[in-house]
CSV table of N, CA and C in Angstrom, one decimal:
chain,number,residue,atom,x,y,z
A,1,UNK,N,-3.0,-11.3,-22.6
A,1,UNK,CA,-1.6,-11.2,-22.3
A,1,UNK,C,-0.9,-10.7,-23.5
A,2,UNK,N,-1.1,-11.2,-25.1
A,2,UNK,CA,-0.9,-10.7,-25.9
A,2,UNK,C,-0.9,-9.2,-26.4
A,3,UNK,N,-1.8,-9.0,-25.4
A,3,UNK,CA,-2.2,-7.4,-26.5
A,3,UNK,C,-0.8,-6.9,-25.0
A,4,UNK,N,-1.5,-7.2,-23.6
A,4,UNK,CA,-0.7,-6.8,-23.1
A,4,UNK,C,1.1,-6.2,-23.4
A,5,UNK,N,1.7,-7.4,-23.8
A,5,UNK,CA,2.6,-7.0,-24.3
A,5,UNK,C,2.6,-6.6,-25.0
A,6,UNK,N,2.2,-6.6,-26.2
A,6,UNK,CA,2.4,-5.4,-27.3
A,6,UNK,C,2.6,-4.1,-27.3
A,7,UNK,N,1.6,-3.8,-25.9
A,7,UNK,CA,2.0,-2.3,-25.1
A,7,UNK,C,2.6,-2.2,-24.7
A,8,UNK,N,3.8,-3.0,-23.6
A,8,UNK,CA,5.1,-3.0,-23.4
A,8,UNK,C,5.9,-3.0,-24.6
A,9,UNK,N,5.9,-3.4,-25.8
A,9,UNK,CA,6.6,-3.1,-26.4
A,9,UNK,C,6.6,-1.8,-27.0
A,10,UNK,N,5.8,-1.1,-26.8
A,10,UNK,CA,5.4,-0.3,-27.3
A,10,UNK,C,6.1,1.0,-26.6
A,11,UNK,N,5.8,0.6,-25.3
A,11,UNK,CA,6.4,1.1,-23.9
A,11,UNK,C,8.3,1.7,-24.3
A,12,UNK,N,8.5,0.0,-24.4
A,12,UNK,CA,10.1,0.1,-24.3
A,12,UNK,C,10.9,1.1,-26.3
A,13,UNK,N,9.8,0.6,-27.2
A,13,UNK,CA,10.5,1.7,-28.1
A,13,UNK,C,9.9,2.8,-27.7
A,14,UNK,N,8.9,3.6,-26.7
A,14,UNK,CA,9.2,4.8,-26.9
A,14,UNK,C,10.0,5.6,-25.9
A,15,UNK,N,10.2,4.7,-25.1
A,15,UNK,CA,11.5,4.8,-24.2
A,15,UNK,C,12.7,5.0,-24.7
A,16,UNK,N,13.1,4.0,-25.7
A,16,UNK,CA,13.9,4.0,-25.8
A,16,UNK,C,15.1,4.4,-26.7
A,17,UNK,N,13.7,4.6,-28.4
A,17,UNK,CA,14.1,5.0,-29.5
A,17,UNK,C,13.4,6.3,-29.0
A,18,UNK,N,12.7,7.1,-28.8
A,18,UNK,CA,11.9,8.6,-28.7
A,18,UNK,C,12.2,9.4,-27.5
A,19,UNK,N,13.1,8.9,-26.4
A,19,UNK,CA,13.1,9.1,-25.4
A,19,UNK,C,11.5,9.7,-24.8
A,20,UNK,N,10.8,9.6,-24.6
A,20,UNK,CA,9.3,9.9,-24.4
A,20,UNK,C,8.8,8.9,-23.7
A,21,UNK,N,9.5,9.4,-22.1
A,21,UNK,CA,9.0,8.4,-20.9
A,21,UNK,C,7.7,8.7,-20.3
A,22,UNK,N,6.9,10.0,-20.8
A,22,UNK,CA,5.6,10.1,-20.0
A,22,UNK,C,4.9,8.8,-21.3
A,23,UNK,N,5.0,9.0,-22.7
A,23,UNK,CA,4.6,8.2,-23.5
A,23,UNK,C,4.5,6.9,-23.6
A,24,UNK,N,5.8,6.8,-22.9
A,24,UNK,CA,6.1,5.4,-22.1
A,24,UNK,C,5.2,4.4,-20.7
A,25,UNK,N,5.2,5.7,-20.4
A,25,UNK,CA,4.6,5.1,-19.0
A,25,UNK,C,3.1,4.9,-19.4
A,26,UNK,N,2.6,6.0,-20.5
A,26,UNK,CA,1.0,5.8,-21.0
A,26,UNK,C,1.0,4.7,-21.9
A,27,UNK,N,1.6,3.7,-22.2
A,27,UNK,CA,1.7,2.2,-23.0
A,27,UNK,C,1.7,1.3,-22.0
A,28,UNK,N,2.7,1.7,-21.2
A,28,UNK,CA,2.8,0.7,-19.6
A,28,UNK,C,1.6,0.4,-19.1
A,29,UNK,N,0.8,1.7,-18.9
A,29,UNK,CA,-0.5,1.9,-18.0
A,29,UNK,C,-1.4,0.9,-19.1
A,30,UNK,N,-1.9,1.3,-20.2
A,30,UNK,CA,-2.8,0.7,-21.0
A,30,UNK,C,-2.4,-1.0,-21.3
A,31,UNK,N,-1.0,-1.6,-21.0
A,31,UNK,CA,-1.0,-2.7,-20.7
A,31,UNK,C,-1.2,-3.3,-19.4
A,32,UNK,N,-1.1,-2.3,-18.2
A,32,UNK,CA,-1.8,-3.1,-17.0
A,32,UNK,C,-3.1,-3.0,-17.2
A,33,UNK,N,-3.9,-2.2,-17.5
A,33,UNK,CA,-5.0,-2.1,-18.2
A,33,UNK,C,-5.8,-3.0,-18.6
A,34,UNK,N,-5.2,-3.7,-19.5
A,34,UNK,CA,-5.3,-4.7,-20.0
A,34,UNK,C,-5.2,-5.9,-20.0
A,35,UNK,N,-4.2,-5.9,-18.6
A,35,UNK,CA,-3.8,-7.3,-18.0
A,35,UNK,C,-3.4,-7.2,-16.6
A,36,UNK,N,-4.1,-7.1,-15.8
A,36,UNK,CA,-3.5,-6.5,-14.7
A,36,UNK,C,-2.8,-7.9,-13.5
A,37,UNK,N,-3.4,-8.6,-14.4
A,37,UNK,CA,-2.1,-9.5,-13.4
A,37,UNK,C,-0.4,-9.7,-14.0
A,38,UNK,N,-0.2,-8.5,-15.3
A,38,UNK,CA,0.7,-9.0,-15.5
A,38,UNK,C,1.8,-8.3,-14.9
A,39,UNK,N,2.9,-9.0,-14.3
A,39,UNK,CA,3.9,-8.7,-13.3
A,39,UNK,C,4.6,-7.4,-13.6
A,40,UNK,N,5.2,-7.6,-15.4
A,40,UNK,CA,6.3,-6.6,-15.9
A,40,UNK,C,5.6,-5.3,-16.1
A,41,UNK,N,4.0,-5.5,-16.5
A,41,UNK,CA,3.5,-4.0,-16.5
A,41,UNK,C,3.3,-3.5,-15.6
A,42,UNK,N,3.3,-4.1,-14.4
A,42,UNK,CA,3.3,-2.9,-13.6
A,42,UNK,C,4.4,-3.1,-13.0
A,43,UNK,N,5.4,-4.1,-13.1
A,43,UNK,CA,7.2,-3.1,-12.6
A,43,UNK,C,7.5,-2.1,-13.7
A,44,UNK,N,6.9,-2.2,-14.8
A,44,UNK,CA,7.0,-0.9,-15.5
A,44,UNK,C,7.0,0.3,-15.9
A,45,UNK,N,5.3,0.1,-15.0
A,45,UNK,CA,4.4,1.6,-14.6
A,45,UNK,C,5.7,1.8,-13.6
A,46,UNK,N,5.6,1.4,-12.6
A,46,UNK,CA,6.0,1.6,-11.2
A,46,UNK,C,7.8,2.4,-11.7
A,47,UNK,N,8.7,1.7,-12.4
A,47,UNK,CA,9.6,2.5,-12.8
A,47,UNK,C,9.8,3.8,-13.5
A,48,UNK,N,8.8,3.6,-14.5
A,48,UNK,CA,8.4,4.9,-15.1
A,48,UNK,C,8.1,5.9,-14.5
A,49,UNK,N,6.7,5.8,-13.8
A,49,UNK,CA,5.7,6.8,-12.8
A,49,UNK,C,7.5,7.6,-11.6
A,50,UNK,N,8.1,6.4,-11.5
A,50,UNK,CA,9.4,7.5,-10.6
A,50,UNK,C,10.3,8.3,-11.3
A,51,UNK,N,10.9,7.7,-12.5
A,51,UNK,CA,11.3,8.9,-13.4
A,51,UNK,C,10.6,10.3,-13.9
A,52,UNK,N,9.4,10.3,-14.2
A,52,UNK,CA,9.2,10.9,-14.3
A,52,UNK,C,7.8,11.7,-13.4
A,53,UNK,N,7.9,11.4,-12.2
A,53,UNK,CA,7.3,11.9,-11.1
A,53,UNK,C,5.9,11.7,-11.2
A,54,UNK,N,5.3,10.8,-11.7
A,54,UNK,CA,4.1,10.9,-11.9
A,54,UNK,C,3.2,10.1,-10.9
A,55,UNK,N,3.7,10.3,-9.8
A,55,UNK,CA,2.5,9.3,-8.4
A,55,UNK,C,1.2,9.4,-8.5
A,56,UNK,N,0.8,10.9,-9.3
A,56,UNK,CA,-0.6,10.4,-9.4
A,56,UNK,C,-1.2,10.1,-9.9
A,57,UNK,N,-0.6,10.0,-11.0
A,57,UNK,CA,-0.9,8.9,-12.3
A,57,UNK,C,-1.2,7.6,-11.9
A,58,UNK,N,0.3,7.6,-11.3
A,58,UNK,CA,0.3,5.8,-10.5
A,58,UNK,C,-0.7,5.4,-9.6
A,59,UNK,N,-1.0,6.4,-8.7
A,59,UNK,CA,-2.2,5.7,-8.1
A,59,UNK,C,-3.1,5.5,-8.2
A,60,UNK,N,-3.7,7.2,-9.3
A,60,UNK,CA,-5.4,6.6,-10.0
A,60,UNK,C,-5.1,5.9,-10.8
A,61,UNK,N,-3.7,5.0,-11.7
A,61,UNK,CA,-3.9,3.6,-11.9
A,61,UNK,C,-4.0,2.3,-11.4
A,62,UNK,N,-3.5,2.7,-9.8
A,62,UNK,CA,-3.6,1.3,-9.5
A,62,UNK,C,-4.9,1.3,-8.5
A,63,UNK,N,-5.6,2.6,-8.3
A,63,UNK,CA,-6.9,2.4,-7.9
A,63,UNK,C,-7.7,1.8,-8.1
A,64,UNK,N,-7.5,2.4,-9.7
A,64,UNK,CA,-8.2,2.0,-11.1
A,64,UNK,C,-8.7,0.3,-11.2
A,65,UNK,N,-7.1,0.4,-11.2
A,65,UNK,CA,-6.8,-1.2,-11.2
A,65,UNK,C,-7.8,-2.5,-10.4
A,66,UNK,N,-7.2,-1.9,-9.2
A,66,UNK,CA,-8.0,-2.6,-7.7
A,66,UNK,C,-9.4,-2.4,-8.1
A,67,UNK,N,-10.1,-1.6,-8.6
A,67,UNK,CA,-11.7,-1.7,-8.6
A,67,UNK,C,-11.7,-2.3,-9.8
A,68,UNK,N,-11.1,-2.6,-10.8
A,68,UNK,CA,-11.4,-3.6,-11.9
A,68,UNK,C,-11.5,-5.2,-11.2
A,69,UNK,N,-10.2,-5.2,-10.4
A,69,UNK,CA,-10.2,-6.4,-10.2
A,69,UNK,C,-11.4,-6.4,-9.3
A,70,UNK,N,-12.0,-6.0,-8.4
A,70,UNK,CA,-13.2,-5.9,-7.7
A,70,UNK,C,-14.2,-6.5,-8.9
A,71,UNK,N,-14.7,-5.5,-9.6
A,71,UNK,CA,-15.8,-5.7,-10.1
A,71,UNK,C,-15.6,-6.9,-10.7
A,72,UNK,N,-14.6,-7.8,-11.2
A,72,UNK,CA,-14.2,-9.1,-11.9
A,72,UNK,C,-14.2,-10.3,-11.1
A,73,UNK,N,-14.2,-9.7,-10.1
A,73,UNK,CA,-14.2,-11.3,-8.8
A,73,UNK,C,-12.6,-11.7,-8.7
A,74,UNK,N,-11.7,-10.8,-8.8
A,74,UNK,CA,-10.5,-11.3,-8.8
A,74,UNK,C,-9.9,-12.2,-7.5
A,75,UNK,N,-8.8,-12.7,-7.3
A,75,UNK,CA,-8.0,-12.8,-6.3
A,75,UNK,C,-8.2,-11.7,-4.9
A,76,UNK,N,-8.9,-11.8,-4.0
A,76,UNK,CA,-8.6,-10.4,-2.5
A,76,UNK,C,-6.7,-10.2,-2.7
A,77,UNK,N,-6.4,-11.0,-2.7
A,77,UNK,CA,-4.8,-11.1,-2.7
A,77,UNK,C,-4.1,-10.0,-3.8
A,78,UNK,N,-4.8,-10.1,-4.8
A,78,UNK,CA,-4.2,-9.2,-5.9
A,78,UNK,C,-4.8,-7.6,-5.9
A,79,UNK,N,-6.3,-7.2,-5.6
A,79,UNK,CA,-6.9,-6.5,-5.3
A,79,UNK,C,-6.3,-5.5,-4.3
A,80,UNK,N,-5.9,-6.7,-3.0
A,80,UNK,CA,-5.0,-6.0,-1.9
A,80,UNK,C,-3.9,-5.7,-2.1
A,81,UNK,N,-2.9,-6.2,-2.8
A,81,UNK,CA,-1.9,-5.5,-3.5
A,81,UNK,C,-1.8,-4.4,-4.0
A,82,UNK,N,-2.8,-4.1,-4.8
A,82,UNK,CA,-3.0,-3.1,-5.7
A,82,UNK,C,-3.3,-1.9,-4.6
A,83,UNK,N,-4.1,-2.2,-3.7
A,83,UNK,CA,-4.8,-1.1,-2.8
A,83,UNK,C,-3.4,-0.7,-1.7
A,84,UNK,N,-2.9,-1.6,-1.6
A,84,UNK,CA,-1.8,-0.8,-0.4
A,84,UNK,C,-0.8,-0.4,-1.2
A,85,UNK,N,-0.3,-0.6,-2.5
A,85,UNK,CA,0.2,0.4,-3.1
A,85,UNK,C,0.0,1.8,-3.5
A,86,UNK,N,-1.4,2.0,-3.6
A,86,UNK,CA,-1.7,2.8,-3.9
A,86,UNK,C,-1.8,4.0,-2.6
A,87,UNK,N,-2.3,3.3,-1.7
A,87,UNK,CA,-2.6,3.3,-0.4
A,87,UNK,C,-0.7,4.4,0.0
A,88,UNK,N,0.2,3.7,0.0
A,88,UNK,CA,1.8,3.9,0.2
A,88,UNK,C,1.8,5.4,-1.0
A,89,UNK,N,1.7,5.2,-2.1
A,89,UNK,CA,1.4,6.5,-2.7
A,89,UNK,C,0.7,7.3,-2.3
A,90,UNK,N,-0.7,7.2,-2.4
A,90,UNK,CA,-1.2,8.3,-1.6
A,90,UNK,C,-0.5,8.9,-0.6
A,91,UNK,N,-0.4,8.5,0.5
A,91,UNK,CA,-0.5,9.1,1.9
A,91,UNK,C,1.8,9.9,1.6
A,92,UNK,N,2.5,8.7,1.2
A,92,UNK,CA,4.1,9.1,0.9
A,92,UNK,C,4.4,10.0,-0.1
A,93,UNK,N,3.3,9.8,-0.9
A,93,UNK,CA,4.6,10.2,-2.1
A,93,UNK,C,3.1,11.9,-2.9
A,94,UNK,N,2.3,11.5,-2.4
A,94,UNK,CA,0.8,12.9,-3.1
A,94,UNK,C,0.7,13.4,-1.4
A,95,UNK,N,0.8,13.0,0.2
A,95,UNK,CA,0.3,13.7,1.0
A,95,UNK,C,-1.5,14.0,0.7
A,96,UNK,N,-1.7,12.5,0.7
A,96,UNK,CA,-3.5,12.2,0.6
A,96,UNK,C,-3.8,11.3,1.6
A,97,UNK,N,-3.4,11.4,2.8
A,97,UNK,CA,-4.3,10.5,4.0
A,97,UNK,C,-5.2,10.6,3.9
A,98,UNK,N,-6.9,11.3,3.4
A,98,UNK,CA,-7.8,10.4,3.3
A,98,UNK,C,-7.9,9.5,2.3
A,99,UNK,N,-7.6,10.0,1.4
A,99,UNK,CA,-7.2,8.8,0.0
A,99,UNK,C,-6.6,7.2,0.5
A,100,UNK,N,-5.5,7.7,1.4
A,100,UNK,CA,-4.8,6.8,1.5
A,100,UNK,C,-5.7,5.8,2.8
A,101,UNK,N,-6.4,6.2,3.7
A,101,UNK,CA,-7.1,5.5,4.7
A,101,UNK,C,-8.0,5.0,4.0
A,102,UNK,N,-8.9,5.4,3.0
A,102,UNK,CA,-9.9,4.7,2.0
A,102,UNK,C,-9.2,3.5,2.0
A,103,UNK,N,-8.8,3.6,0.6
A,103,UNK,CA,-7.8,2.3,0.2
A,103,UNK,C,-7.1,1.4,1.2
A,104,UNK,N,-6.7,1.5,2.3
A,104,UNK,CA,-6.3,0.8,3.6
A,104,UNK,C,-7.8,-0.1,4.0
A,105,UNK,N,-9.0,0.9,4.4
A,105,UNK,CA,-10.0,0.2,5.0
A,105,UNK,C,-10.6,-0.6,3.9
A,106,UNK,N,-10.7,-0.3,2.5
A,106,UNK,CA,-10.7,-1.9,1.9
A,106,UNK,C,-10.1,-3.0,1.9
A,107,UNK,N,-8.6,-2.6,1.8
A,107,UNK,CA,-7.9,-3.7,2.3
A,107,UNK,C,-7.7,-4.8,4.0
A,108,UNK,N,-8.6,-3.9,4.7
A,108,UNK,CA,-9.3,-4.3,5.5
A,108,UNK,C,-10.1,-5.3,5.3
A,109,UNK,N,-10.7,-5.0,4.5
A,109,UNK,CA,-12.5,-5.6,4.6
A,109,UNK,C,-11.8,-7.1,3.6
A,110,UNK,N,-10.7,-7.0,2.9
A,110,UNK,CA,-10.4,-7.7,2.5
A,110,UNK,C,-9.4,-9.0,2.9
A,111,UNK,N,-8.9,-8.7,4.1
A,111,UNK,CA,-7.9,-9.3,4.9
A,111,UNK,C,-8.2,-8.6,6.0
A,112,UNK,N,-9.2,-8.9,7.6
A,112,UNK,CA,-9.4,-7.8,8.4
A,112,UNK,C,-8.1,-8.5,10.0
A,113,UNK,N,-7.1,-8.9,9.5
A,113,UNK,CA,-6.8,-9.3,10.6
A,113,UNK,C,-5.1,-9.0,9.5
A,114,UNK,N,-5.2,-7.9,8.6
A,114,UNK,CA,-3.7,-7.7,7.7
A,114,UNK,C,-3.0,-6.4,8.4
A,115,UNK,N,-2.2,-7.2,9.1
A,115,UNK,CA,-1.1,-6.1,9.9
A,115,UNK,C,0.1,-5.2,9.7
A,116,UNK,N,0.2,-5.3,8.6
A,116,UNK,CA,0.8,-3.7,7.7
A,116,UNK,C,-0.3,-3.0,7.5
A,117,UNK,N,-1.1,-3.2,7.1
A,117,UNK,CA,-2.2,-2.4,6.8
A,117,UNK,C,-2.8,-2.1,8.2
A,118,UNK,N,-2.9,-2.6,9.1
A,118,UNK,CA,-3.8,-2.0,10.3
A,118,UNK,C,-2.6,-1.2,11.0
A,119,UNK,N,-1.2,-1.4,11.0
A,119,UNK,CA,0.3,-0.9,11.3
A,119,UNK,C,0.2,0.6,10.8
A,120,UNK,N,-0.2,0.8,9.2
A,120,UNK,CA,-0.4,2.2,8.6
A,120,UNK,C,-1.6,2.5,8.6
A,121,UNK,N,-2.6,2.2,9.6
A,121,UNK,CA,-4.1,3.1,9.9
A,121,UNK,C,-3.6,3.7,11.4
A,122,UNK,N,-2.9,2.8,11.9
A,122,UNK,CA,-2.5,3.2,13.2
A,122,UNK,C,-1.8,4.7,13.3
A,123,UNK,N,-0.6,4.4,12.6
A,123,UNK,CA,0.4,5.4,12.6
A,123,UNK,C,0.2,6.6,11.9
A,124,UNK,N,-1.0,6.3,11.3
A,124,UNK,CA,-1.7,7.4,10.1
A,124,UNK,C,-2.6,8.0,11.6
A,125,UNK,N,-3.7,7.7,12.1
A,125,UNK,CA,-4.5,8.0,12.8
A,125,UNK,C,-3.9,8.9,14.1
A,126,UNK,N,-2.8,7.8,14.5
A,126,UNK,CA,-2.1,9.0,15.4
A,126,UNK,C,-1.1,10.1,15.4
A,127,UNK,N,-0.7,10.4,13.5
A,127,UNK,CA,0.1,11.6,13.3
A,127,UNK,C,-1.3,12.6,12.9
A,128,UNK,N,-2.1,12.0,13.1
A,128,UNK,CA,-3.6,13.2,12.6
A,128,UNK,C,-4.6,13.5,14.0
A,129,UNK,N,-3.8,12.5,15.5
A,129,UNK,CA,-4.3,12.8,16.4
A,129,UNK,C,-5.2,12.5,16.5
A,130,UNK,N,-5.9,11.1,15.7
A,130,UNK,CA,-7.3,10.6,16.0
A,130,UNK,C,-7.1,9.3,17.3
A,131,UNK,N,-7.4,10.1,18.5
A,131,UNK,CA,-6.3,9.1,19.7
A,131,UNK,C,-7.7,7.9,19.5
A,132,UNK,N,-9.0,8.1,19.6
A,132,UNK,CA,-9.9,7.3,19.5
A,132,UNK,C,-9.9,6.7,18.5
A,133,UNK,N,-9.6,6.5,17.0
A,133,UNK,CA,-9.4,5.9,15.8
A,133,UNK,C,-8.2,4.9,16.0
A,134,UNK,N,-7.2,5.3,16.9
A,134,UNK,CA,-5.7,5.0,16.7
A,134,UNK,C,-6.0,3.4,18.1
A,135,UNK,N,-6.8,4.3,18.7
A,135,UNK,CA,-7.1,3.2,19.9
A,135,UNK,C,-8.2,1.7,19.7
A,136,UNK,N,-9.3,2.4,18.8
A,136,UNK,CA,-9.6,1.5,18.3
A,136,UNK,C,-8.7,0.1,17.2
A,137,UNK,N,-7.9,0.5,16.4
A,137,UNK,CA,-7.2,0.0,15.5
A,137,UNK,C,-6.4,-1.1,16.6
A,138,UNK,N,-6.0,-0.1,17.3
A,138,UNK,CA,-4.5,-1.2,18.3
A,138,UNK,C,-5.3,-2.1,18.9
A,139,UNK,N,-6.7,-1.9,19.2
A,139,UNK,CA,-7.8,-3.2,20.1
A,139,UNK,C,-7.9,-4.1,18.9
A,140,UNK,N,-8.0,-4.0,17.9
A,140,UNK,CA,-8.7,-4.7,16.7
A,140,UNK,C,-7.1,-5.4,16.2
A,141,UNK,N,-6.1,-4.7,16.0
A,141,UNK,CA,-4.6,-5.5,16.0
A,141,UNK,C,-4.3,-6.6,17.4
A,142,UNK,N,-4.8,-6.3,18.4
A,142,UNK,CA,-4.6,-6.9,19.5
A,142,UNK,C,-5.6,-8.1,19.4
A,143,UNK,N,-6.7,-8.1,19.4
A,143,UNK,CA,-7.8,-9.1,19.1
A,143,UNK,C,-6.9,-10.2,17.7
A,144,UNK,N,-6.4,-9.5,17.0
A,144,UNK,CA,-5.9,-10.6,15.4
A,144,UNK,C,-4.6,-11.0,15.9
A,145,UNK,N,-3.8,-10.7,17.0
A,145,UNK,CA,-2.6,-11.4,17.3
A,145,UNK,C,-2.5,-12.9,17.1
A,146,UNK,N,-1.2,-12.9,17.1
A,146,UNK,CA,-0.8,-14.8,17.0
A,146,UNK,C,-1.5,-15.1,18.5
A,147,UNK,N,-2.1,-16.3,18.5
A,147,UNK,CA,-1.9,-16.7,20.1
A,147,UNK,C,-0.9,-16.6,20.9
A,148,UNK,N,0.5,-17.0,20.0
A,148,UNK,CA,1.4,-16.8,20.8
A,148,UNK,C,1.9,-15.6,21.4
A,149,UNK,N,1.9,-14.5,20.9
A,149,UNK,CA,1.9,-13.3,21.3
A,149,UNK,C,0.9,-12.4,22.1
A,150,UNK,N,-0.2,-13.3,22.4
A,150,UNK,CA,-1.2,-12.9,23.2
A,150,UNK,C,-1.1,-12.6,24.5
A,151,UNK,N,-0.2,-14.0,25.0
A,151,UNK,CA,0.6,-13.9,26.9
A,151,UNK,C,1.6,-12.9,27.1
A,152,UNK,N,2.1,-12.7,26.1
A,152,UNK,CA,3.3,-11.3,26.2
A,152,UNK,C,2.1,-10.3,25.9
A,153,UNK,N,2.9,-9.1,27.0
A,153,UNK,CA,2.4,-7.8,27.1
A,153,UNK,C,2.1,-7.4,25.7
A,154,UNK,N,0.5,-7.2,25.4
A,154,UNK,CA,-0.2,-6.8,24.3
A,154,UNK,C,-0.7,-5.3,24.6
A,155,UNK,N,-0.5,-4.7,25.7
A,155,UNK,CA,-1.1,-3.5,26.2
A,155,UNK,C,-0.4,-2.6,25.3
A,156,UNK,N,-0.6,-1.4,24.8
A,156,UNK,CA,-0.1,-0.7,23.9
A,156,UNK,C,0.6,0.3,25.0
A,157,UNK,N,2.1,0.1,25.1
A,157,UNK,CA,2.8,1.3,25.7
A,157,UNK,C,3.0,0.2,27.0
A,158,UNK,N,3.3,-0.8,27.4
A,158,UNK,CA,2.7,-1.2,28.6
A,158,UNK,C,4.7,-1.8,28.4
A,159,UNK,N,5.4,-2.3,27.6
A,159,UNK,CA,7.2,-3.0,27.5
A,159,UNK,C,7.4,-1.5,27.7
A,160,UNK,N,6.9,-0.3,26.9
A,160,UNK,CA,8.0,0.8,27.2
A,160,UNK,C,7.8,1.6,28.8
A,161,UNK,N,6.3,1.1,29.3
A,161,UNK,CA,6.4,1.4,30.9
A,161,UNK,C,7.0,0.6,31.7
A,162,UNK,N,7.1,-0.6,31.3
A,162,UNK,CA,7.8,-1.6,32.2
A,162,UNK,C,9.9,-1.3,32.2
A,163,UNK,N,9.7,-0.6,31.0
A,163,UNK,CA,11.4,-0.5,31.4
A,163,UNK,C,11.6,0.8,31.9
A,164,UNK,N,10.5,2.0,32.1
A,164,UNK,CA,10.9,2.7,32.5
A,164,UNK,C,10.5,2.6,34.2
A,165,UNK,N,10.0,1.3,34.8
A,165,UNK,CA,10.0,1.4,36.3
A,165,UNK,C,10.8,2.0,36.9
A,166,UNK,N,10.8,2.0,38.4
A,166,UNK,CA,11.2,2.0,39.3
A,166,UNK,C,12.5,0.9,39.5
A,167,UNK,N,13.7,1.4,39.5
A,167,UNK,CA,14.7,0.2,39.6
A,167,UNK,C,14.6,-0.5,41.4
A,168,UNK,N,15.0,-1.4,41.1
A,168,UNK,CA,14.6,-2.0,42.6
A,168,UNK,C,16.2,-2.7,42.3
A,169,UNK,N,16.4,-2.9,44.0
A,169,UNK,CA,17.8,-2.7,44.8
A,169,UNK,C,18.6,-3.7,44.2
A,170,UNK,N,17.8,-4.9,43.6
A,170,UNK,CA,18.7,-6.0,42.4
A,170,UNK,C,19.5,-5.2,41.5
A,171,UNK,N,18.4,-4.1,40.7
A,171,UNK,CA,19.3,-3.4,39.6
A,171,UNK,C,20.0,-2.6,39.7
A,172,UNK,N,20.2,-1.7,40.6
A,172,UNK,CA,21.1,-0.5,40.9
A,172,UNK,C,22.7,-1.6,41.5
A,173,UNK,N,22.4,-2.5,42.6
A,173,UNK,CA,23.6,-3.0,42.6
A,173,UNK,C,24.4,-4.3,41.8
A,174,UNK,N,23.3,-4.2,40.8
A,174,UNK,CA,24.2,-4.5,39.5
A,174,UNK,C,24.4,-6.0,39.2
C-alpha cells in the first residue's frame, strides 16, 4: 500500500505541477498495479483514462487487473468488479462485444446466478441477433430468479402480451 501511494503521488504532481495527464494516468495504473485493492487508484485511473480518452488503456488495465487477482486467489467479488468494468468498456466506450462477452462469462463463472451481468449478455446477444444465445441466457436468468418472482409471469415477452390482449367488455366500458 505504501509503494502504492507513492505512485499516486506521483500521479497527482504530474497532474498537477507538469500538466501530463497521460503521465498521470501511467503512475495511477502502476499503483493499481501494485495494489489493486486500493480504492483511490483506481478512482484515479478511472478519472484520468476519461480525460484523456484512454479506454483502452483502462481496460487492458483492468483486465490485467482481474487475472492478477485470479491468479492470487483473490476475493470473486473484487475480480468481478474488475471484469464488469472492463466488460462496460469494452463493449461502450472501444465497441469490443467479443471482448466484452469474454469478460461477462467469467463473471459468470464467478457469480452464475449475477443479473447485471446476465442483463448485458442478454441485451448484447440480442443486438448481435444471437436469438438462441439471447434465449438461452433468459432460461438461465429465469432458473436464478428470487422465488418470489417465480409465480409472476417469468415468460419473456409474456406482461407485454398480456397488455396487449384482447380488451373484453369490462374494459372498453370503462
Amino acid at each position: 500500500r505504501e509503494v502504492a501511494r507513492q505512485f499516486l503521488d506521483i500521479a497527482e504532481l504530474r497532474y498537477q505541477k507538469l500538466s501530463d495527464h497521460r503521465g498521470a494516468l501511467d503512475a495511477a495504473a502502476k499503483a493499481l498495479r501494485v495494489c489493486d485493492s486500493h480504492p483511490e487508484a483506481r478512482e484515479r485511473c478511472e478519472a484520468l483514462a476519461g480525460e484523456v480518452s484512454a479506454f483502452g488503456d483502462l481496460y487492458t488495465l483492468f483486465a490485467e487487473v482481474a487475472d492478477q487477482q485470479k491468479a492470487r486467489g483473490a476475493s470473486p467479488d473484487e475480480e468481478r468488479a474488475f471484469r464488469f468494468r472492463a466488460a462496460q468498456l469494452a463493449e461502450k466506450q472501444l465497441g469490443r462485444n467479443e471482448e466484452a462477452a469474454l469478460q461477462l462469462r467469467r463473471c459468470l463463472e464467478l457469480a452464475p446466478s449475477d443479473g447485471p451481468v446476465l442483463e448485458t449478455l442478454v441485451r448484447m446477444a440480442l443486438a448481435g441477433e444471437r436469438w438462441g444465445e439471447a434465449r438461452e441466457l433468459l432460461r438461465r436468468a429465469a432458473d436464478n430468479a428470487p422465488a418470489s418472482t417465480k409465480g409472476a409471469s417469468t415468460r419473456p415477452g409474456s406482461r407485454a402480451r398480456s397488455s396487449f390482449a384482447k380488451p373484453t367488455r369490462s374494459t372498453i366500458s370503462g
